[in-house]
């Protein structure tokens, strides 16, 4: 099975699960045709999002899609933009903390290595004899 077909099937399955959850919660029924339609619309919208993200990165002369591209994509939905911005800031903060921990850990390891490699002085050398 091609990867696009597998992805489409995964979207359909997830859509079905979400519809089932909503149906149980709200006491409604979704027909198979409705689930299929929601799934297809979702899949096509994701394809459009992917193309837009690629274009935003290409326009900025980059080959990598960044969080700024995703924020640009979400600009029409203020609540989504706010959520994405918040999560992006949380990730950036977490990444900075991890980098600081690595720096401190590396510096501490460097000090331990230097301390263990302290040269032997003459007085210590004569005591060994």
CSV table of N, CA, C and O in Angstrom, one decimal:
chain,number,residue,atom,x,y,z
A,1,UNK,N,0.9,-1.2,0.0
A,1,UNK,CA,0.0,0.0,0.0
A,1,UNK,C,0.9,1.2,0.0
A,1,UNK,O,1.8,1.3,0.8
A,2,UNK,N,0.6,2.2,-0.9
A,2,UNK,CA,1.4,3.4,-1.0
A,2,UNK,C,1.2,4.2,0.3
A,2,UNK,O,0.2,4.1,1.0
A,3,UNK,N,2.2,5.0,0.6
A,3,UNK,CA,2.2,5.8,1.8
A,3,UNK,C,1.1,6.8,1.9
A,3,UNK,O,0.5,7.0,2.9
A,4,UNK,N,0.7,7.4,0.7
A,4,UNK,CA,-0.4,8.3,0.7
A,4,UNK,C,-1.7,7.6,1.1
A,4,UNK,O,-2.6,8.1,1.8
A,5,UNK,N,-1.9,6.4,0.5
A,5,UNK,CA,-3.1,5.6,0.8
A,5,UNK,C,-3.1,5.2,2.3
A,5,UNK,O,-4.2,5.2,2.9
A,6,UNK,N,-2.0,4.8,2.8
A,6,UNK,CA,-1.9,4.5,4.2
A,6,UNK,C,-2.2,5.7,5.1
A,6,UNK,O,-2.9,5.6,6.1
A,7,UNK,N,-1.7,6.8,4.7
A,7,UNK,CA,-2.0,8.1,5.5
A,7,UNK,C,-3.5,8.4,5.4
A,7,UNK,O,-4.1,8.7,6.4
A,8,UNK,N,-4.1,8.3,4.2
A,8,UNK,CA,-5.5,8.5,4.1
A,8,UNK,C,-6.3,7.6,4.9
A,8,UNK,O,-7.3,8.0,5.6
A,9,UNK,N,-5.9,6.3,5.0
A,9,UNK,CA,-6.6,5.3,5.8
A,9,UNK,C,-6.5,5.6,7.3
A,9,UNK,O,-7.5,5.5,8.0
A,10,UNK,N,-5.3,6.1,7.7
A,10,UNK,CA,-5.1,6.5,9.1
A,10,UNK,C,-6.0,7.7,9.5
A,10,UNK,O,-6.6,7.7,10.6
A,11,UNK,N,-6.1,8.7,8.5
A,11,UNK,CA,-7.0,9.8,8.8
A,11,UNK,C,-8.4,9.4,8.9
A,11,UNK,O,-9.2,9.8,9.8
A,12,UNK,N,-8.8,8.5,8.0
A,12,UNK,CA,-10.2,8.0,8.1
A,12,UNK,C,-10.5,7.2,9.4
A,12,UNK,O,-11.5,7.4,10.0
A,13,UNK,N,-9.5,6.4,9.8
A,13,UNK,CA,-9.7,5.7,11.1
A,13,UNK,C,-9.8,6.6,12.2
A,13,UNK,O,-10.7,6.5,13.1
A,14,UNK,N,-8.9,7.6,12.3
A,14,UNK,CA,-8.9,8.6,13.4
A,14,UNK,C,-10.2,9.4,13.4
A,14,UNK,O,-10.8,9.7,14.4
A,15,UNK,N,-10.6,9.8,12.2
A,15,UNK,CA,-11.9,10.5,12.1
A,15,UNK,C,-13.1,9.7,12.6
A,15,UNK,O,-13.9,10.2,13.4
A,16,UNK,N,-13.1,8.4,12.3
A,16,UNK,CA,-14.1,7.5,12.8
A,16,UNK,C,-14.1,7.4,14.3
A,16,UNK,O,-15.2,7.5,15.0
A,17,UNK,N,-12.9,7.3,14.9
A,17,UNK,CA,-12.8,7.3,16.4
A,17,UNK,C,-13.3,8.6,17.0
A,17,UNK,O,-14.0,8.5,18.0
A,18,UNK,N,-12.9,9.7,16.4
A,18,UNK,CA,-13.3,11.0,17.0
A,18,UNK,C,-14.8,11.1,16.9
A,18,UNK,O,-15.5,11.6,17.8
A,19,UNK,N,-15.4,10.7,15.7
A,19,UNK,CA,-16.9,10.8,15.6
A,19,UNK,C,-17.6,9.9,16.5
A,19,UNK,O,-18.6,10.3,17.1
A,20,UNK,N,-17.0,8.8,16.8
A,20,UNK,CA,-17.6,7.9,17.8
A,20,UNK,C,-17.6,8.5,19.2
A,20,UNK,O,-18.6,8.4,19.9
A,21,UNK,N,-16.5,9.1,19.5
A,21,UNK,CA,-16.4,9.8,20.8
A,21,UNK,C,-17.4,10.9,21.0
A,21,UNK,O,-18.1,11.0,22.0
A,22,UNK,N,-17.5,11.7,19.9
A,22,UNK,CA,-18.5,12.8,19.9
A,22,UNK,C,-19.9,12.2,20.0
A,22,UNK,O,-20.8,12.8,20.7
A,23,UNK,N,-20.2,11.2,19.2
A,23,UNK,CA,-21.5,10.6,19.2
A,23,UNK,C,-21.9,10.1,20.6
A,23,UNK,O,-23.1,10.3,21.0
A,24,UNK,N,-21.0,9.5,21.3
A,24,UNK,CA,-21.3,9.0,22.6
A,24,UNK,C,-21.5,10.1,23.6
A,24,UNK,O,-22.4,10.1,24.5
A,25,UNK,N,-20.7,11.2,23.5
A,25,UNK,CA,-20.7,12.3,24.4
A,25,UNK,C,-22.0,13.2,24.1
A,25,UNK,O,-22.6,13.6,25.1
A,26,UNK,N,-22.4,13.4,22.9
A,26,UNK,CA,-23.5,14.2,22.5
A,26,UNK,C,-24.8,13.5,22.2
A,26,UNK,O,-25.8,14.2,22.0
A,27,UNK,N,-24.7,12.2,22.2
A,27,UNK,CA,-25.9,11.4,21.9
A,27,UNK,C,-26.4,11.6,20.4
A,27,UNK,O,-27.6,11.7,20.2
A,28,UNK,N,-25.5,11.7,19.5
A,28,UNK,CA,-25.9,11.8,18.1
A,28,UNK,C,-25.3,10.6,17.3
A,28,UNK,O,-24.5,9.8,17.8
A,29,UNK,N,-25.7,10.5,16.1
A,29,UNK,CA,-25.3,9.4,15.2
A,29,UNK,C,-24.6,9.9,14.0
A,29,UNK,O,-25.2,10.8,13.4
A,30,UNK,N,-23.5,9.4,13.6
A,30,UNK,CA,-22.8,9.8,12.3
A,30,UNK,C,-22.9,8.6,11.4
A,30,UNK,O,-22.6,7.5,11.7
A,31,UNK,N,-23.4,8.9,10.2
A,31,UNK,CA,-23.5,7.9,9.1
A,31,UNK,C,-22.1,7.6,8.6
A,31,UNK,O,-21.2,8.5,8.8
A,32,UNK,N,-21.9,6.5,8.0
A,32,UNK,CA,-20.6,6.2,7.4
A,32,UNK,C,-20.2,7.2,6.3
A,32,UNK,O,-19.1,7.5,6.1
A,33,UNK,N,-21.2,7.7,5.6
A,33,UNK,CA,-21.0,8.7,4.5
A,33,UNK,C,-20.5,10.0,5.1
A,33,UNK,O,-19.6,10.6,4.6
A,34,UNK,N,-21.1,10.3,6.3
A,34,UNK,CA,-20.6,11.6,6.9
A,34,UNK,C,-19.2,11.5,7.4
A,34,UNK,O,-18.4,12.4,7.2
A,35,UNK,N,-18.9,10.3,8.0
A,35,UNK,CA,-17.5,10.1,8.5
A,35,UNK,C,-16.6,10.1,7.3
A,35,UNK,O,-15.5,10.7,7.4
A,36,UNK,N,-16.9,9.5,6.2
A,36,UNK,CA,-16.1,9.5,5.0
A,36,UNK,C,-15.9,10.9,4.5
A,36,UNK,O,-14.8,11.3,4.1
A,37,UNK,N,-17.0,11.7,4.5
A,37,UNK,CA,-16.9,13.1,4.0
A,37,UNK,C,-16.0,13.9,4.9
A,37,UNK,O,-15.1,14.7,4.4
A,38,UNK,N,-16.1,13.8,6.2
A,38,UNK,CA,-15.3,14.6,7.1
A,38,UNK,C,-13.8,14.2,6.9
A,38,UNK,O,-12.9,15.0,6.9
A,39,UNK,N,-13.6,12.9,6.8
A,39,UNK,CA,-12.3,12.3,6.6
A,39,UNK,C,-11.6,12.9,5.3
A,39,UNK,O,-10.5,13.3,5.3
A,40,UNK,N,-12.4,12.9,4.2
A,40,UNK,CA,-11.8,13.4,3.0
A,40,UNK,C,-11.5,14.9,3.0
A,40,UNK,O,-10.5,15.3,2.5
A,41,UNK,N,-12.4,15.6,3.6
A,41,UNK,CA,-12.2,17.1,3.7
A,41,UNK,C,-10.9,17.3,4.6
A,41,UNK,O,-10.1,18.2,4.2
A,42,UNK,N,-10.8,16.6,5.7
A,42,UNK,CA,-9.6,16.7,6.5
A,42,UNK,C,-8.4,16.4,5.8
A,42,UNK,O,-7.4,17.2,5.9
A,43,UNK,N,-8.4,15.3,5.1
A,43,UNK,CA,-7.2,14.9,4.3
A,43,UNK,C,-6.8,16.0,3.3
A,43,UNK,O,-5.6,16.4,3.2
A,44,UNK,N,-7.8,16.5,2.5
A,44,UNK,CA,-7.5,17.5,1.5
A,44,UNK,C,-7.0,18.8,2.1
A,44,UNK,O,-6.1,19.4,1.6
A,45,UNK,N,-7.5,19.1,3.3
A,45,UNK,CA,-7.1,20.4,4.0
A,45,UNK,C,-5.7,20.2,4.4
A,45,UNK,O,-4.9,21.1,4.3
A,46,UNK,N,-5.3,19.0,4.9
A,46,UNK,CA,-3.9,18.8,5.3
A,46,UNK,C,-3.0,18.9,4.2
A,46,UNK,O,-1.9,19.4,4.3
A,47,UNK,N,-3.4,18.4,3.0
A,47,UNK,CA,-2.6,18.5,1.8
A,47,UNK,C,-2.4,20.0,1.4
A,47,UNK,O,-1.2,20.4,1.1
A,48,UNK,N,-3.4,20.7,1.5
A,48,UNK,CA,-3.3,22.2,1.3
A,48,UNK,C,-2.4,22.9,2.3
A,48,UNK,O,-1.5,23.7,1.9
A,49,UNK,N,-2.5,22.5,3.5
A,49,UNK,CA,-1.6,23.0,4.6
A,49,UNK,C,-0.1,22.7,4.2
A,49,UNK,O,0.7,23.6,4.3
A,50,UNK,N,0.1,21.5,3.8
A,50,UNK,CA,1.5,21.0,3.5
A,50,UNK,C,2.0,21.8,2.4
A,50,UNK,O,3.2,22.3,2.4
A,51,UNK,N,1.2,22.0,1.3
A,51,UNK,CA,1.7,22.8,0.2
A,51,UNK,C,2.0,24.3,0.6
A,51,UNK,O,3.0,24.9,0.2
A,52,UNK,N,1.1,24.9,1.4
A,52,UNK,CA,1.3,26.2,1.8
A,52,UNK,C,2.6,26.4,2.7
A,52,UNK,O,3.3,27.3,2.5
A,53,UNK,N,2.8,25.4,3.6
A,53,UNK,CA,4.0,25.5,4.4
A,53,UNK,C,5.3,25.4,3.5
A,53,UNK,O,6.2,26.1,3.8
A,54,UNK,N,5.2,24.5,2.5
A,54,UNK,CA,6.4,24.4,1.6
A,54,UNK,C,6.6,25.7,0.9
A,54,UNK,O,7.7,26.1,0.7
A,55,UNK,N,5.5,26.3,0.4
A,55,UNK,CA,5.6,27.6,-0.3
A,55,UNK,C,6.2,28.7,0.6
A,55,UNK,O,7.0,29.5,0.2
A,56,UNK,N,5.7,28.8,1.9
A,56,UNK,CA,6.2,29.8,2.8
A,56,UNK,C,7.7,29.6,3.0
A,56,UNK,O,8.4,30.6,3.0
A,57,UNK,N,8.2,28.4,3.2
A,57,UNK,CA,9.6,28.2,3.4
A,57,UNK,C,10.4,28.5,2.1
A,57,UNK,O,11.4,29.2,2.2
A,58,UNK,N,9.8,28.1,1.0
A,58,UNK,CA,10.5,28.4,-0.3
A,58,UNK,C,10.6,29.9,-0.6
A,58,UNK,O,11.6,30.4,-1.0
A,59,UNK,N,9.5,30.6,-0.2
A,59,UNK,CA,9.5,32.1,-0.4
A,59,UNK,C,10.6,32.7,0.4
A,59,UNK,O,11.2,33.7,0.0
A,60,UNK,N,10.8,32.2,1.6
A,60,UNK,CA,11.9,32.7,2.5
A,60,UNK,C,13.3,32.1,2.1
A,60,UNK,O,14.2,32.3,2.9
A,61,UNK,N,13.3,31.4,1.0
A,61,UNK,CA,14.6,30.8,0.5
A,61,UNK,C,15.2,29.8,1.5
A,61,UNK,O,16.4,29.8,1.7
A,62,UNK,N,14.3,29.0,2.1
A,62,UNK,CA,14.7,28.0,3.0
A,62,UNK,C,14.1,26.6,2.5
A,62,UNK,O,13.2,26.6,1.8
A,63,UNK,N,14.8,25.6,2.9
A,63,UNK,CA,14.3,24.2,2.6
A,63,UNK,C,13.7,23.6,3.8
A,63,UNK,O,13.1,22.5,3.6
A,64,UNK,N,13.7,24.2,4.9
A,64,UNK,CA,13.1,23.7,6.1
A,64,UNK,C,11.9,24.5,6.6
A,64,UNK,O,12.0,25.8,6.6
A,65,UNK,N,10.9,23.9,6.9
A,65,UNK,CA,9.7,24.5,7.4
A,65,UNK,C,9.9,24.8,8.9
A,65,UNK,O,10.3,23.9,9.6
A,66,UNK,N,9.6,26.1,9.3
A,66,UNK,CA,9.9,26.5,10.7
A,66,UNK,C,8.5,26.7,11.4
A,66,UNK,O,7.5,26.8,10.8
A,67,UNK,N,8.6,27.0,12.7
A,67,UNK,CA,7.4,27.3,13.5
A,67,UNK,C,6.8,28.6,13.0
A,67,UNK,O,5.6,28.8,13.1
A,68,UNK,N,7.7,29.5,12.5
A,68,UNK,CA,7.2,30.8,12.0
A,68,UNK,C,6.2,30.5,10.8
A,68,UNK,O,5.3,31.2,10.6
A,69,UNK,N,6.6,29.5,9.9
A,69,UNK,CA,5.7,29.2,8.8
A,69,UNK,C,4.4,28.7,9.3
A,69,UNK,O,3.3,29.0,8.8
A,70,UNK,N,4.4,27.8,10.4
A,70,UNK,CA,3.2,27.3,10.9
A,70,UNK,C,2.3,28.4,11.5
A,70,UNK,O,1.1,28.4,11.3
A,71,UNK,N,3.0,29.4,12.2
A,71,UNK,CA,2.2,30.5,12.7
A,71,UNK,C,1.6,31.3,11.6
A,71,UNK,O,0.4,31.8,11.7
A,72,UNK,N,2.3,31.5,10.5
A,72,UNK,CA,1.8,32.2,9.3
A,72,UNK,C,0.6,31.5,8.8
A,72,UNK,O,-0.5,32.1,8.4
A,73,UNK,N,0.6,30.2,8.7
A,73,UNK,CA,-0.5,29.4,8.2
A,73,UNK,C,-1.7,29.5,9.1
A,73,UNK,O,-2.9,29.6,8.6
A,74,UNK,N,-1.5,29.7,10.4
A,74,UNK,CA,-2.6,29.7,11.4
A,74,UNK,C,-3.1,31.2,11.7
A,74,UNK,O,-4.0,31.4,12.5
A,75,UNK,N,-2.6,32.1,10.9
A,75,UNK,CA,-2.9,33.5,11.2
A,75,UNK,C,-4.4,33.9,11.1
A,75,UNK,O,-4.8,34.9,11.8
A,76,UNK,N,-5.2,33.2,10.4
A,76,UNK,CA,-6.6,33.5,10.3
A,76,UNK,C,-7.4,33.0,11.5
A,76,UNK,O,-8.6,33.4,11.6
A,77,UNK,N,-6.9,32.2,12.3
A,77,UNK,CA,-7.6,31.7,13.5
A,77,UNK,C,-6.8,32.2,14.7
A,77,UNK,O,-5.8,31.6,15.1
A,78,UNK,N,-7.4,33.2,15.3
A,78,UNK,CA,-6.7,33.9,16.4
A,78,UNK,C,-6.4,32.9,17.6
A,78,UNK,O,-5.4,32.9,18.2
A,79,UNK,N,-7.4,32.0,17.9
A,79,UNK,CA,-7.3,31.1,19.0
A,79,UNK,C,-6.2,30.0,18.6
A,79,UNK,O,-5.4,29.7,19.5
A,80,UNK,N,-6.2,29.6,17.4
A,80,UNK,CA,-5.2,28.6,17.0
A,80,UNK,C,-3.8,29.2,17.0
A,80,UNK,O,-2.8,28.6,17.5
A,81,UNK,N,-3.7,30.4,16.5
A,81,UNK,CA,-2.4,31.1,16.5
A,81,UNK,C,-1.9,31.4,17.9
A,81,UNK,O,-0.7,31.1,18.2
A,82,UNK,N,-2.8,31.7,18.8
A,82,UNK,CA,-2.4,31.9,20.2
A,82,UNK,C,-1.9,30.6,20.8
A,82,UNK,O,-0.8,30.6,21.5
A,83,UNK,N,-2.6,29.5,20.5
A,83,UNK,CA,-2.2,28.2,21.0
A,83,UNK,C,-0.8,27.8,20.5
A,83,UNK,O,0.1,27.4,21.2
A,84,UNK,N,-0.6,27.9,19.2
A,84,UNK,CA,0.6,27.5,18.5
A,84,UNK,C,1.8,28.4,19.1
A,84,UNK,O,2.9,27.9,19.3
A,85,UNK,N,1.5,29.7,19.2
A,85,UNK,CA,2.6,30.6,19.7
A,85,UNK,C,3.0,30.2,21.1
A,85,UNK,O,4.1,30.1,21.5
A,86,UNK,N,2.0,29.9,22.0
A,86,UNK,CA,2.2,29.5,23.4
A,86,UNK,C,3.1,28.2,23.4
A,86,UNK,O,4.1,28.1,24.1
A,87,UNK,N,2.7,27.2,22.6
A,87,UNK,CA,3.4,25.9,22.6
A,87,UNK,C,4.8,26.1,22.0
A,87,UNK,O,5.8,25.5,22.5
A,88,UNK,N,4.9,27.0,21.0
A,88,UNK,CA,6.3,27.3,20.5
A,88,UNK,C,7.2,27.9,21.5
A,88,UNK,O,8.4,27.5,21.6
A,89,UNK,N,6.6,28.8,22.3
A,89,UNK,CA,7.4,29.5,23.3
A,89,UNK,C,7.8,28.5,24.4
A,89,UNK,O,8.9,28.5,24.9
A,90,UNK,N,6.9,27.6,24.8
A,90,UNK,CA,7.2,26.5,25.8
A,90,UNK,C,8.3,25.6,25.3
A,90,UNK,O,9.2,25.3,26.1
A,91,UNK,N,8.2,25.2,24.0
A,91,UNK,CA,9.3,24.4,23.5
A,91,UNK,C,10.6,25.1,23.4
A,91,UNK,O,11.7,24.5,23.8
A,92,UNK,N,10.6,26.3,23.0
A,92,UNK,CA,11.9,27.1,23.0
A,92,UNK,C,12.5,27.2,24.4
A,92,UNK,O,13.7,27.1,24.6
A,93,UNK,N,11.6,27.5,25.4
A,93,UNK,CA,12.1,27.6,26.7
A,93,UNK,C,12.7,26.3,27.2
A,93,UNK,O,13.7,26.2,27.9
A,94,UNK,N,12.0,25.2,26.9
A,94,UNK,CA,12.4,23.9,27.3
A,94,UNK,C,13.8,23.5,26.7
A,94,UNK,O,14.7,23.0,27.3
A,95,UNK,N,13.9,23.9,25.4
A,95,UNK,CA,15.1,23.6,24.7
A,95,UNK,C,16.3,24.4,25.3
A,95,UNK,O,17.4,23.9,25.4
A,96,UNK,N,16.0,25.7,25.7
A,96,UNK,CA,17.1,26.5,26.3
A,96,UNK,C,17.5,25.9,27.6
A,96,UNK,O,18.7,25.9,27.9
A,97,UNK,N,16.6,25.4,28.4
A,97,UNK,CA,16.9,24.8,29.7
A,97,UNK,C,17.7,23.6,29.5
A,97,UNK,O,18.7,23.4,30.2
A,98,UNK,N,17.4,22.8,28.5
A,98,UNK,CA,18.2,21.5,28.2
A,98,UNK,C,19.6,21.9,27.8
A,98,UNK,O,20.5,21.2,28.2
A,99,UNK,N,19.7,22.9,27.0
A,99,UNK,CA,21.1,23.4,26.5
A,99,UNK,C,21.9,23.8,27.7
A,99,UNK,O,23.1,23.6,27.8
A,100,UNK,N,21.3,24.6,28.6
A,100,UNK,CA,22.0,25.1,29.8
A,100,UNK,C,22.4,23.9,30.6
A,100,UNK,O,23.6,23.9,31.1
A,101,UNK,N,21.6,22.9,30.8
A,101,UNK,CA,21.9,21.7,31.6
A,101,UNK,C,23.1,21.0,31.0
A,101,UNK,O,24.0,20.6,31.7
A,102,UNK,N,23.1,20.9,29.7
A,102,UNK,CA,24.2,20.2,28.9
A,102,UNK,C,25.5,21.0,29.1
A,102,UNK,O,26.6,20.4,29.3
A,103,UNK,N,25.4,22.3,29.0
A,103,UNK,CA,26.6,23.2,29.2
A,103,UNK,C,27.2,23.0,30.6
A,103,UNK,O,28.4,22.8,30.7
A,104,UNK,N,26.3,23.0,31.6
A,104,UNK,CA,26.8,22.9,33.0
A,104,UNK,C,27.4,21.5,33.2
A,104,UNK,O,28.4,21.3,33.8
A,105,UNK,N,26.7,20.5,32.6
A,105,UNK,CA,27.2,19.1,32.8
A,105,UNK,C,28.6,19.0,32.1
A,105,UNK,O,29.5,18.4,32.6
A,106,UNK,N,28.7,19.5,30.9
A,106,UNK,CA,30.0,19.4,30.2
A,106,UNK,C,31.1,20.2,30.9
A,106,UNK,O,32.2,19.7,31.0
A,107,UNK,N,30.7,21.3,31.4
A,107,UNK,CA,31.7,22.1,32.2
A,107,UNK,C,32.2,21.4,33.4
A,107,UNK,O,33.3,21.3,33.8
A,108,UNK,N,31.2,20.7,34.1
A,108,UNK,CA,31.5,20.0,35.3
A,108,UNK,C,32.4,18.8,35.0
A,108,UNK,O,33.4,18.5,35.7
A,109,UNK,N,32.1,18.1,33.9
A,109,UNK,CA,32.9,17.0,33.5
A,109,UNK,C,34.3,17.5,33.1
A,109,UNK,O,35.3,16.8,33.5
A,110,UNK,N,34.4,18.6,32.5
A,110,UNK,CA,35.7,19.2,32.1
A,110,UNK,C,36.6,19.5,33.4
A,110,UNK,O,37.8,19.2,33.4
A,111,UNK,N,35.9,20.0,34.4
A,111,UNK,CA,36.6,20.3,35.7
A,111,UNK,C,37.1,19.0,36.3
A,111,UNK,O,38.2,19.0,36.8
A,112,UNK,N,36.3,18.0,36.3
A,112,UNK,CA,36.7,16.7,37.0
A,112,UNK,C,37.8,16.1,36.2
A,112,UNK,O,38.8,15.6,36.9
A,113,UNK,N,37.9,16.2,34.9
A,113,UNK,CA,39.0,15.7,34.2
A,113,UNK,C,40.2,16.4,34.5
A,113,UNK,O,41.3,15.8,34.7
A,114,UNK,N,40.2,17.8,34.5
A,114,UNK,CA,41.3,18.6,34.8
A,114,UNK,C,41.9,18.3,36.2
A,114,UNK,O,43.1,18.2,36.4
A,115,UNK,N,41.0,18.1,37.2
A,115,UNK,CA,41.4,17.8,38.6
A,115,UNK,C,42.1,16.4,38.6
A,115,UNK,O,43.1,16.3,39.4
A,116,UNK,N,41.6,15.5,37.9
A,116,UNK,CA,42.2,14.1,38.0
A,116,UNK,C,43.5,14.1,37.2
A,116,UNK,O,44.3,13.2,37.4
A,117,UNK,N,43.7,15.0,36.3
A,117,UNK,CA,45.0,15.0,35.5
A,117,UNK,C,46.0,16.0,36.1
A,117,UNK,O,46.9,16.4,35.5
A,118,UNK,N,45.9,16.4,37.4
A,118,UNK,CA,46.8,17.3,38.0
A,118,UNK,C,48.2,16.6,38.1
A,118,UNK,O,48.3,15.4,38.5
A,119,UNK,N,49.2,17.3,37.6
A,119,UNK,CA,50.5,16.7,37.6
A,119,UNK,C,51.1,16.4,39.0
A,119,UNK,O,50.7,17.1,39.9
A,120,UNK,N,51.9,15.4,39.1
A,120,UNK,CA,52.5,15.0,40.4
A,120,UNK,C,53.7,15.9,40.6
A,120,UNK,O,54.5,16.1,39.8
A,121,UNK,N,53.7,16.5,41.8
A,121,UNK,CA,54.8,17.4,42.2
A,121,UNK,C,56.0,16.6,42.7
A,121,UNK,O,55.9,15.4,42.9
A,122,UNK,N,57.2,17.2,42.8
A,122,UNK,CA,58.4,16.5,43.2
A,122,UNK,C,58.2,15.9,44.6
A,122,UNK,O,58.7,14.8,44.9
A,123,UNK,N,57.6,16.7,45.5
A,123,UNK,CA,57.5,16.2,46.9
A,123,UNK,C,56.6,15.0,47.0
A,123,UNK,O,56.9,14.0,47.7
A,124,UNK,N,55.6,14.9,46.1
A,124,UNK,CA,54.7,13.8,46.1
A,124,UNK,C,55.5,12.6,45.5
A,124,UNK,O,55.3,11.5,45.9
A,125,UNK,N,56.3,12.9,44.4
A,125,UNK,CA,57.0,11.9,43.7
A,125,UNK,C,58.0,11.2,44.7
A,125,UNK,O,58.2,10.1,44.7
A,126,UNK,N,58.7,12.0,45.5
A,126,UNK,CA,59.7,11.5,46.4
A,126,UNK,C,59.1,10.7,47.5
A,126,UNK,O,59.7,9.8,48.1
A,127,UNK,N,57.8,11.0,47.9
A,127,UNK,CA,57.1,10.2,48.9
A,127,UNK,C,56.8,8.8,48.4
A,127,UNK,O,56.6,7.9,49.2
A,128,UNK,N,56.7,8.6,47.1
A,128,UNK,CA,56.4,7.4,46.5
A,128,UNK,C,57.5,6.4,46.5
A,128,UNK,O,57.3,5.2,46.5
A,129,UNK,N,58.7,6.9,46.6
A,129,UNK,CA,59.9,6.0,46.5
A,129,UNK,C,60.2,5.2,47.8
A,129,UNK,O,59.6,5.2,48.7
